[in-house]
Structure formats: structure tokens, C-alpha cells
Tab-separated table of C-alpha atoms in Angstrom:
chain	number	residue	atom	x	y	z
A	18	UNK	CA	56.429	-137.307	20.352
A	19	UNK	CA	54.681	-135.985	17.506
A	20	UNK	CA	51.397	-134.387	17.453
A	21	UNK	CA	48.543	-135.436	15.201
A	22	UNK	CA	47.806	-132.874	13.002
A	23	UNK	CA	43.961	-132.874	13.925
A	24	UNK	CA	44.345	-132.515	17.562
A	25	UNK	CA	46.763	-130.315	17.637
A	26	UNK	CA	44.446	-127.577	17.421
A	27	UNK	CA	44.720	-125.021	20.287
A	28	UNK	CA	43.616	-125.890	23.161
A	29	UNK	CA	44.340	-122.862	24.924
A	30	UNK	CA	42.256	-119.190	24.816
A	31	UNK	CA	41.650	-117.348	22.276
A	32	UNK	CA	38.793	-120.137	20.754
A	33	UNK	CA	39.488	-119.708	17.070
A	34	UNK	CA	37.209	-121.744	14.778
A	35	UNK	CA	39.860	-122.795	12.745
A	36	UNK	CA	39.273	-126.337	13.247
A	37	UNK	CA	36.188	-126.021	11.077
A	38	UNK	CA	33.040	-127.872	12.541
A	39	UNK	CA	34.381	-130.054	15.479
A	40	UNK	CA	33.561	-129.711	18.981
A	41	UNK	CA	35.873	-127.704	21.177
A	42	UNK	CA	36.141	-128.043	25.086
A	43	UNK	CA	38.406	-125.918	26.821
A	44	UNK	CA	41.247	-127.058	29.060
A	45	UNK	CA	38.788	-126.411	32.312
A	46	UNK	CA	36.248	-127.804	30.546
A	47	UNK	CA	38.523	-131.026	30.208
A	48	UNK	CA	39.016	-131.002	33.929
A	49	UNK	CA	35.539	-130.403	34.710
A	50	UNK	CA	34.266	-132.927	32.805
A	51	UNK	CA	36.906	-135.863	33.649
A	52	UNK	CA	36.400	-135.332	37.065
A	53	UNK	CA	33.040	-135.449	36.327
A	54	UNK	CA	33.307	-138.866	34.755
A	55	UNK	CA	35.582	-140.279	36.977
A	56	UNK	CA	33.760	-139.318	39.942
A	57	UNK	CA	30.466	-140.742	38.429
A	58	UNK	CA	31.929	-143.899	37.683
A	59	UNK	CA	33.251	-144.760	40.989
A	60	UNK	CA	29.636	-143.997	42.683
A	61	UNK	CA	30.466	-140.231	44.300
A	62	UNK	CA	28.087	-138.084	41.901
A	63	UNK	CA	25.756	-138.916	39.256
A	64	UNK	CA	25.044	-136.269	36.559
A	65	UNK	CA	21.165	-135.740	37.704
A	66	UNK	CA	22.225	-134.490	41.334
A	67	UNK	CA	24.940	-132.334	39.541
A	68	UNK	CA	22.585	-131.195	37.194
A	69	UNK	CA	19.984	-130.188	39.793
A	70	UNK	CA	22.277	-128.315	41.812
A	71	UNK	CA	23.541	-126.509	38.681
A	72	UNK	CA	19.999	-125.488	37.943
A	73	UNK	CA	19.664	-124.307	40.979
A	74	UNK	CA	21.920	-121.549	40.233
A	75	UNK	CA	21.362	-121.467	36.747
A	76	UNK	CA	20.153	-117.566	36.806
A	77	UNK	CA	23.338	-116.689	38.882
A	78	UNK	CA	25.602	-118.108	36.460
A	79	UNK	CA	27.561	-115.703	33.525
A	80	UNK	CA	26.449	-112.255	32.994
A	81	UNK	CA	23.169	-112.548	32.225
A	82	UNK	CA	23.203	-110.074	29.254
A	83	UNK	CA	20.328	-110.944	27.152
A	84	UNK	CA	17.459	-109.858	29.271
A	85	UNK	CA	18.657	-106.260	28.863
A	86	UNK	CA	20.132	-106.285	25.629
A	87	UNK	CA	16.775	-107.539	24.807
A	88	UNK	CA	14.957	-105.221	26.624
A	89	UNK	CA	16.878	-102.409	25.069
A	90	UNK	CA	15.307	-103.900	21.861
A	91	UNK	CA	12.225	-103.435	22.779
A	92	UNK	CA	12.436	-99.641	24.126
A	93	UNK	CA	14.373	-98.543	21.385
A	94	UNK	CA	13.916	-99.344	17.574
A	95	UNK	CA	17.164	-97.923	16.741
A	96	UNK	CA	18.967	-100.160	18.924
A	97	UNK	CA	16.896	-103.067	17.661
A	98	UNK	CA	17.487	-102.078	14.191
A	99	UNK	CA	20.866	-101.923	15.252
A	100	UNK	CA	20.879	-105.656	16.577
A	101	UNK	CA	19.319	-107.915	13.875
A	102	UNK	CA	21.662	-105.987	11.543
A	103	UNK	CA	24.887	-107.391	13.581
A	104	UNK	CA	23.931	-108.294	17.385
A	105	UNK	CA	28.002	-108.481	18.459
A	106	UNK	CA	28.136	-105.028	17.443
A	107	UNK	CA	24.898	-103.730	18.699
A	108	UNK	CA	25.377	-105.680	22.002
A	109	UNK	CA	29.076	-104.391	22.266
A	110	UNK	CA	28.343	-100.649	21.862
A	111	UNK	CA	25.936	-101.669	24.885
A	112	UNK	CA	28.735	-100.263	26.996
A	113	UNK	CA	26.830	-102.050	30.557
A	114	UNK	CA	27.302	-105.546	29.185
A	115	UNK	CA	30.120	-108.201	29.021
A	116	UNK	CA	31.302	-108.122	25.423
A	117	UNK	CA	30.171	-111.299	23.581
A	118	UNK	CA	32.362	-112.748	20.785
A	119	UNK	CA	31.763	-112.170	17.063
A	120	UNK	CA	28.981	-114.911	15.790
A	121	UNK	CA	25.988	-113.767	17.610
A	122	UNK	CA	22.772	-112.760	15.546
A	123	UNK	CA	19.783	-112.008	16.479
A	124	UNK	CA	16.518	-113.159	15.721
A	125	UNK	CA	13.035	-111.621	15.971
A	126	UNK	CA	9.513	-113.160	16.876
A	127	UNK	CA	6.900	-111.384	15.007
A	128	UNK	CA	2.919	-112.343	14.828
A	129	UNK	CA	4.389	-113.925	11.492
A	130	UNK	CA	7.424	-116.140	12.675
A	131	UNK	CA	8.482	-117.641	15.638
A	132	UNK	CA	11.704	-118.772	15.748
A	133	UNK	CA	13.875	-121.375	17.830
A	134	UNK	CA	17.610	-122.303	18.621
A	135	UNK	CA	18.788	-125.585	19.165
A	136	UNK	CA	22.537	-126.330	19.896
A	137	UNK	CA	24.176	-128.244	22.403
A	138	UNK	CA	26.656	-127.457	24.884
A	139	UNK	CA	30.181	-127.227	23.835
A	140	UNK	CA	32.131	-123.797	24.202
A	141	UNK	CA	29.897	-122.192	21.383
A	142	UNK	CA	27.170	-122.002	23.561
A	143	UNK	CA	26.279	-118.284	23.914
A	144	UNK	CA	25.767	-118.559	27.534
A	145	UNK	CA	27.280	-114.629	27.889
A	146	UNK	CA	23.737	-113.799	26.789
A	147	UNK	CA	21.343	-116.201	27.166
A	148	UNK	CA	22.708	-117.885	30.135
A	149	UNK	CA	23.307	-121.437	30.844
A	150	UNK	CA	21.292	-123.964	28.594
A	151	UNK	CA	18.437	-126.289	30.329
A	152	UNK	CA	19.038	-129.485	30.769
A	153	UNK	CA	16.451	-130.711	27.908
A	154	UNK	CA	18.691	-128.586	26.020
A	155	UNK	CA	21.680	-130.186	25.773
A	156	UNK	CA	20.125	-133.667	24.688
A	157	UNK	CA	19.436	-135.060	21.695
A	158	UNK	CA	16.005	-135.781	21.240
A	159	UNK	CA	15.552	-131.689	22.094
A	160	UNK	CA	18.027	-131.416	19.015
A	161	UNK	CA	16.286	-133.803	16.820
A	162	UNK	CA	12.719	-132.956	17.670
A	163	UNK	CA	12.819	-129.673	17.503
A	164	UNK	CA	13.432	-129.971	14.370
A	165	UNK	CA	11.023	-132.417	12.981
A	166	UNK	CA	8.373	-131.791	14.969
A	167	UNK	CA	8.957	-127.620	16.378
A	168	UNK	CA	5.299	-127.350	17.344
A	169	UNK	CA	5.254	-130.471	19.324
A	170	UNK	CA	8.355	-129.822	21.373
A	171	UNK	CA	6.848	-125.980	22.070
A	172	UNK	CA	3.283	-127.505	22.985
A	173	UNK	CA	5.407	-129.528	25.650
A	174	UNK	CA	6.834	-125.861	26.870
A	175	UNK	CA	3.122	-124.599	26.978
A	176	UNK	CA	3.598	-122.481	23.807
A	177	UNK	CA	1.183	-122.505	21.586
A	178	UNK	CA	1.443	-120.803	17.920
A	179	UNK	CA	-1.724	-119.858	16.038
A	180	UNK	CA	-1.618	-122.116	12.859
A	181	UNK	CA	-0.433	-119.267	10.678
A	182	UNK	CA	2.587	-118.394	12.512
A	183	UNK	CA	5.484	-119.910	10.704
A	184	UNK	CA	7.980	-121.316	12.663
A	185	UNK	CA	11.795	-121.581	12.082
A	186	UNK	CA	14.392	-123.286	13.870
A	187	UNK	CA	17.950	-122.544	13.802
A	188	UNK	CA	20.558	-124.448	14.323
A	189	UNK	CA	23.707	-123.578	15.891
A	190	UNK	CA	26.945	-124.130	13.939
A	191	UNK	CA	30.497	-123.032	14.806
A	192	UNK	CA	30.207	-119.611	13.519
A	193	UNK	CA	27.278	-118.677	14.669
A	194	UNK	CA	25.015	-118.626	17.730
A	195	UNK	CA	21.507	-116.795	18.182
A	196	UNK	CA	19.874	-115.124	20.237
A	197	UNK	CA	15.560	-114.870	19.979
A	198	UNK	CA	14.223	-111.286	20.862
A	199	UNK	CA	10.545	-112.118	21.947
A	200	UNK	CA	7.450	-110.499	21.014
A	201	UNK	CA	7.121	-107.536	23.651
A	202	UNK	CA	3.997	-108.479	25.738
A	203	UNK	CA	1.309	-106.363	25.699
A	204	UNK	CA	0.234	-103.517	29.027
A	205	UNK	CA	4.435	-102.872	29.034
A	206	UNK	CA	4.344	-99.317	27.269
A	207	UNK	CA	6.103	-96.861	29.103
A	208	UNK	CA	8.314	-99.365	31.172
A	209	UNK	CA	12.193	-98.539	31.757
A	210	UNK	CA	14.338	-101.174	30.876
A	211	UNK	CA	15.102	-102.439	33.737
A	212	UNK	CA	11.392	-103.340	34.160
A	213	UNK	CA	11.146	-104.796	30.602
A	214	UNK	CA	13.936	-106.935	31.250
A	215	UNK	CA	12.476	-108.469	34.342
A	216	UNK	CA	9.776	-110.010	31.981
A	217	UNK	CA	12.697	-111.737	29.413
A	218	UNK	CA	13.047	-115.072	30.519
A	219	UNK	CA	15.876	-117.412	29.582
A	220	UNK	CA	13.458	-119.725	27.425
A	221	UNK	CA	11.799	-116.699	25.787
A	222	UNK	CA	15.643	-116.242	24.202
A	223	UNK	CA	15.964	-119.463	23.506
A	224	UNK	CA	12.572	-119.906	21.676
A	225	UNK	CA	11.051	-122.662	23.476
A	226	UNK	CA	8.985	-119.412	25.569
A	227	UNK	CA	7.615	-116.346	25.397
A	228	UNK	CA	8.603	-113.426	27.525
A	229	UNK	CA	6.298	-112.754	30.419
A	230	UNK	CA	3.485	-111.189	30.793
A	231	UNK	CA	2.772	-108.096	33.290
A	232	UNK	CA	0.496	-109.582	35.388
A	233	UNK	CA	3.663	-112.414	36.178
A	234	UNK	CA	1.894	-114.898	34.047
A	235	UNK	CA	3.948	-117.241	32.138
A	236	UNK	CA	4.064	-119.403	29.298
A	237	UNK	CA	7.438	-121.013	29.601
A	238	UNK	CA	8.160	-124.005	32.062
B	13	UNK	CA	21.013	-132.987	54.169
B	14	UNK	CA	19.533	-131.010	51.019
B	15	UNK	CA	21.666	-129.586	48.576
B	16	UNK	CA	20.509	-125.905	50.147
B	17	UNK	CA	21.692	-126.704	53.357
B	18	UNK	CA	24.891	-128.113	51.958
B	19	UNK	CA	25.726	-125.018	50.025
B	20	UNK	CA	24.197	-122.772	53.335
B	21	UNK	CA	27.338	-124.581	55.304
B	22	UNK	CA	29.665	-124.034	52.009
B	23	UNK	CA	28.815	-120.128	52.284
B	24	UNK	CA	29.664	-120.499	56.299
B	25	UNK	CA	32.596	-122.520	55.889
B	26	UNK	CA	34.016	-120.518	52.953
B	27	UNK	CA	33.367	-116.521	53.675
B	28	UNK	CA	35.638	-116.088	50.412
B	29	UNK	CA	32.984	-117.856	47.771
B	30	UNK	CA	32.082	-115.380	45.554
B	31	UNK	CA	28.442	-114.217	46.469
B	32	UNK	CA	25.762	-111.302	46.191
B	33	UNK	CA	22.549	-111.232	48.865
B	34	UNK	CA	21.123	-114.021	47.365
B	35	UNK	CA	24.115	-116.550	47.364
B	36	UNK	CA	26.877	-117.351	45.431
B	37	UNK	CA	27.617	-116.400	41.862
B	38	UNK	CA	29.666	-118.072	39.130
B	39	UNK	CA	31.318	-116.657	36.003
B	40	UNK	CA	30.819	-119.381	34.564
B	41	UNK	CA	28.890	-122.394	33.977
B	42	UNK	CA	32.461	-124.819	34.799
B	43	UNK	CA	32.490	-122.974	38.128
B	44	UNK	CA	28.956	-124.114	39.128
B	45	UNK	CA	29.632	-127.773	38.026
B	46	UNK	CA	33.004	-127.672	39.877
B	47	UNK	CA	30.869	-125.931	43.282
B	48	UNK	CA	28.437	-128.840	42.264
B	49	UNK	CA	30.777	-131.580	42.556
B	50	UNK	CA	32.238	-130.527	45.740
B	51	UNK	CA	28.657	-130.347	47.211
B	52	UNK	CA	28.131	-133.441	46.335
B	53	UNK	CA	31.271	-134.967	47.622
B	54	UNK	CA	30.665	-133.084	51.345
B	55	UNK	CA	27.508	-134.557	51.739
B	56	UNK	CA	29.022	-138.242	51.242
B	57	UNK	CA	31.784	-137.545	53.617
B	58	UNK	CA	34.353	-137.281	51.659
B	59	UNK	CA	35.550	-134.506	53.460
B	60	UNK	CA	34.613	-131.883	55.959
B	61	UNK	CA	34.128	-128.062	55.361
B	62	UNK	CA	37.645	-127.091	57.275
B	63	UNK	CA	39.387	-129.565	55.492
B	64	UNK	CA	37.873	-128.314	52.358
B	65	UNK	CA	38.986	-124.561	53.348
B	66	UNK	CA	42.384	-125.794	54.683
B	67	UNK	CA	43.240	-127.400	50.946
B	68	UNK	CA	41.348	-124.505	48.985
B	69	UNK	CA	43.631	-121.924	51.493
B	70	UNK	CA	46.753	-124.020	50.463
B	71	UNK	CA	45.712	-123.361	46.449
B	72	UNK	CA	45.536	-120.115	46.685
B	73	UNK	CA	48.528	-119.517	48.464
B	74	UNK	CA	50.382	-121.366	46.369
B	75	UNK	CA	49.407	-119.492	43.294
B	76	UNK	CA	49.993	-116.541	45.191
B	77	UNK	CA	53.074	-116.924	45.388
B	78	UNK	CA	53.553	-117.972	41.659
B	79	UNK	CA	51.885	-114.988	40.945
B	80	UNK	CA	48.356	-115.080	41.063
B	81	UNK	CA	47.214	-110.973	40.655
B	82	UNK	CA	43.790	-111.199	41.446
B	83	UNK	CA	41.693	-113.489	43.521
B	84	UNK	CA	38.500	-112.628	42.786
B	85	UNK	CA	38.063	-113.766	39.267
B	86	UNK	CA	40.462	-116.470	39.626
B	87	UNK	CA	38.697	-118.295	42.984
B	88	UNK	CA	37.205	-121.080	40.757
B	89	UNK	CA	40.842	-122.009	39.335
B	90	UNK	CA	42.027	-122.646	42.851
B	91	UNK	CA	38.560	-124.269	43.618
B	92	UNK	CA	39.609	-126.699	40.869
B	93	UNK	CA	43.059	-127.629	41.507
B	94	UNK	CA	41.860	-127.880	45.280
B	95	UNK	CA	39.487	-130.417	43.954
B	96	UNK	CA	41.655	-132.226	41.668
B	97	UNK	CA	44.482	-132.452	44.903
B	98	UNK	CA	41.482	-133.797	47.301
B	99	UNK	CA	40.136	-136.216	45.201
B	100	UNK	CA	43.801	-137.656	44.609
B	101	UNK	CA	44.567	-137.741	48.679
B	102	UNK	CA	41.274	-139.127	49.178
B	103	UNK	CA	42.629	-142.203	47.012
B	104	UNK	CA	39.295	-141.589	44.717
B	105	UNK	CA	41.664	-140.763	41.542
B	106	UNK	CA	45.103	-139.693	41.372
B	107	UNK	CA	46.679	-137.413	38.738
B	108	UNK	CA	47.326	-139.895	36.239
B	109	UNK	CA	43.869	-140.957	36.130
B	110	UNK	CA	42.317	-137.645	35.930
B	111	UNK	CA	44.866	-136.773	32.629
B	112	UNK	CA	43.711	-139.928	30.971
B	113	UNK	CA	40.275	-138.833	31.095
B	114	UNK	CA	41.232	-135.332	29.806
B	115	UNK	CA	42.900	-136.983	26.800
B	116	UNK	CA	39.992	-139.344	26.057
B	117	UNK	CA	37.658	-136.100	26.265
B	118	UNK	CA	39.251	-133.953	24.384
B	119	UNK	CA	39.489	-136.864	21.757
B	120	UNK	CA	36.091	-137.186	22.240
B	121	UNK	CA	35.775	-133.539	21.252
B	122	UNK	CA	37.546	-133.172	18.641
B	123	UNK	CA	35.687	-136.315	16.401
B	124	UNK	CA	32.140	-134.787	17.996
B	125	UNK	CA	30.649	-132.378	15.118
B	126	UNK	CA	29.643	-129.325	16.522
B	127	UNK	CA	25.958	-128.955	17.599
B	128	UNK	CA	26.106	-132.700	18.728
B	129	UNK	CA	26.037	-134.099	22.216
B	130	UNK	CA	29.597	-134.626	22.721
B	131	UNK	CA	30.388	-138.384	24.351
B	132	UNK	CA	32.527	-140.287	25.768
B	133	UNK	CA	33.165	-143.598	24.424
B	134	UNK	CA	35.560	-146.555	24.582
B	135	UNK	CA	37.201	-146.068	21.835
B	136	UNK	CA	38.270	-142.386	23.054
B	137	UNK	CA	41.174	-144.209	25.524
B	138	UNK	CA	42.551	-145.646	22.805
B	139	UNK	CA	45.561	-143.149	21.293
């Protein structure tokens, strides 16, 4: 039998890019997701239970990097310096993290720009740091509206921008994922960074929050 | 039964899952769609907790003695091919089945430009 040359890309580890800007699922990823289907089709699960239970768990899952690396950010400006100049680098000399692979950059919210992420969920997904993705997310009026219409889709997250912040979207491609570092709320100085992380929530990395306030108030959903 | 007290029993049933005070913990997102799945399929009675363990047990032993080194960061492997084995005795899809689907995924993939909700259609089945 003779392989096609397109899909005989590797399916095993090691995740190169090489196949330029297709999706890529690993080989558990392929089992996961046929049993998924095949399950679903015959009446045993449908993806909104799944999904539910999954969410459950969704601050258990991976190693949760990003609050600290971003909190690190925020305590010290060499180390943020350090970060929007090349995050895998910055986050790998980290030493208490999981290494993360090679595309990550970071991105900073200032009083002048907001920014925002959209992907979806294939192996790119940078879930070593940010965690796993929402379910809004991964579908693809997220993707498409966050583009058009950024303000809109953050209104819906209870963010609102004052008119003169700018804000950027950015869009996931094979060779490079992001990760936002929020604004660092206000009342925080003098916190370790093990308190500061505590106020980094999952959507403040993603864009579609802010981090949380001191007093536990919070402006992500 | 609630998903909670499903995976409460799971944690009782299976003293092995990986865990911290709070519950279990995954590596990775597959794992928690995998521990999802099997939720799911306890509370319809597809099986029972024991007979879950008893086919997990036989997994791991099995890879064991091909070699496995570690258990720890391999549980969700076993977890997986315990699944894959169950869901084939229980007559819901055999092994042939579930390889189809991998093949129309993976085709699905690999025509799916990156950043886009990746799909499974018809047309994937057909090689």
C-alpha cells in the first residue's frame, strides 16, 4: 500500500509543523475523538454532557503555568521584559514550570491596547499555559466574531474597554500561540507571587477577561 | 445520579486515579474527555465500577508486562485502551469500527486549516 504523500505526515511525537498550515491531531487525540463520535452516534454520550463534565475539571487539567508565569510578570520587570521579548525562553528559564514548546509569545494589556487570542482546539492549543480552552472557544462564531466585532464579543464577557483603548486580536496560526499578560489590578503592591497569581484567571490570558481584582471581584464570566 | 456523585464513586472504585485533595487531576485535556466518557457510560449502565477496575487492572498489567516503566504518568493510556476493549465487549463498537473513525478523523485533520473547527464529514470515510 502506498501512502499519500499529504497524509503521510507524522503522526507520532515530536509535533513538527512541517505540514505547513493543516490541522494536526495526535494519535490519542484520534482515539479520543472517534470514540467520541462513535459513542455519540449510537445515543451513549452527547458532546454537551462531555463538555460539562470536562469543565468541571477544567482548572485541574495540564500544568496550569500561566497564572505564575504571569504573575512573575507582574513582580518583576526584568522577567517581563524578558517574556514579550521571547516568552518560550523567558517561561523556560522559569525553572518551576513545565517547559512549553517554541511558538509562544506574549502579549501585554496596557491602558492603550487590549489584546485577544482566538484559535481553536487542535494540538496547537497552548493549553501548557493557559489551560484548557472554554467551550465558546473552540466554536466558530467565537472565531469569527471576535474578529469583526472584538468589543461586542468582550461586552458579552462583561469587559468593557474605554473607547480609546485599541483593541487587537490575534489569531493563532501553526507557529505561533499567545499568551495575554493582563493589566495588574490595582491595591496588589507588595503581593508575593503566589498571591498575584491567584488573581490571573484563565480568561484574563486569553483576553476575553481581566485578571481579578483584590477584593475577589471579577469581570470575566 | 449527578456527574459529582458519579466521579465521587469513580474516586472510591478506583483508589489509583490520579488525584490531589480536591479530586482528580489530568495531564491532559484527552485524559479528562476519556474520564468524561467513562462517566458517562457508568451512569447508563454500561458497566459497573468493579467491572470497570477489573478491565482497567487487566490494562495495566498487560503493559506491565510489555514494559510499561511508570504508572503514574501513563494511567490515562491504560484508561484508554481499557475503554476502547469495553466498549468492543459491550458490542457498542468493535475495533474495526473505532479505526475507521480514526482514519476519517485524521483525514478530517489533515484538509482542516489550522485555527478552524476541525469536522467530521461524509466525505472523510471515503479513502
Amino acid at each position: 500500500m502506498s501512502i499519500d504523500e499529504d497524509r503521510g505526515q507524522d503522526h507520532s511525537h515530536g509535533h513538527s509543523h512541517e505540514h505547513g498550515e493543516m490541522s494536526e491531531l495526535s494519535d490519542t487525540q484520534l482515539r479520543v475523538r472517534s470514540l467520541e463520535t462513535v459513542l455519540a452516534e449510537k445515543g451513549y454520550v452527547d458532546s454537551a454532557a462531555l463538555d460539562a463534565i470536562v469543565e468541571a475539571y477544567e482548572t485541574r487539567i495540564g500544568p496550569q503555568n500561566g497564572a505564575r508565569v504571569v504573575a512573575r510578570a507582574w513582580a518583576d520587570p526584568e522577567f517581563r521584559r524578558a517574556l514579550l521579548e521571547d516568552a518560550s525562553t523567558a517561561v523556560n528559564t522559569m525553572g518551576n514550570v513545565s517547559p512549553v514548546g517554541s511558538h509562544l509569545i506574549a502579549v501585554e494589556n496596557t491602558v492603550e491596547r487590549h489584546n485577544m487570542v482566538v484559535c481553536t482546539l487542535c494540538s496547537c492549543y497552548p493549553w501548557e499555559v493557559l489551560g484548557l480552552p472554554p467551550t465558546w472557544y473552540k466554536s466558530a462564531p467565537y472565531r469569527s466574531r471576535a474578529v469583526l466585532e472584538p468589543r461586542a464579543v468582550l461586552s458579552e464577557f462583561g469587559v468593557t474597554l474605554p473607547d480609546e483603548t485599541e483593541v487587537r486580536v490575534w489569531d493563532s496560526t501553526a507557529e505561533t500561540r499567545y499568551i495575554v499578560i493582563p493589566e495588574r489590578p490595582e491595591g496588589t503592591d507588595g503581593w508575593s507571587e503566589e498571591q498575584l497569581a491567584e488573581l490571573v484567571t484563565r480568561n484574563s490570558m486569553i483576553g476575553t477577561g481581566l485578571a481579578q481584582r483584590p477584593d475577589g471581584k471579577t469581570e470575566d464570566s | 445520579m449527578s456527574g459529582a456523585d458519579a466521579a465521587a464513586e469513580a474516586l472510591d472504585a478506583l483508589p489509583e486515579i490520579p488525584r490531589d485533595d480536591d479530586g482528580p487531576v489530568f495531564r491532559e485535556p484527552w485524559e479528562a474527555q476519556a474520564f468524561a466518557m467513562t462517566l458517562r457510560l457508568y451512569q447508563q449502565d454500561l458497566f459497573t465500577w468493579p467491572e470497570w477496575a477489573a478491565t482497567l487492572t487487566a490494562e495495566i498489567k498487560r503493559a506491565q508486562a510489555a514494559g510499561d516503566p511508570d504508572r503514574g504518568d501513563t494511567y490515562y493510556h491504560h484508561w484508554l485502551n481499557a475503554l476502547e476493549r469495553l466498549v468492543a465487549e459491550k458490542g457498542v463498537a468493535d475495533a474495526t469500527t473505532l479505526d475507521r473513525y480514526q482514519s476519517a478523523w485524521r483525514h478530517a485533520a489533515d484538509r482542516t486549516p489550522h485555527g478552524e473547527p476541525i469536522e467530521l464529514e461524509k466525505r472523510d470515510f471515503s479513502d
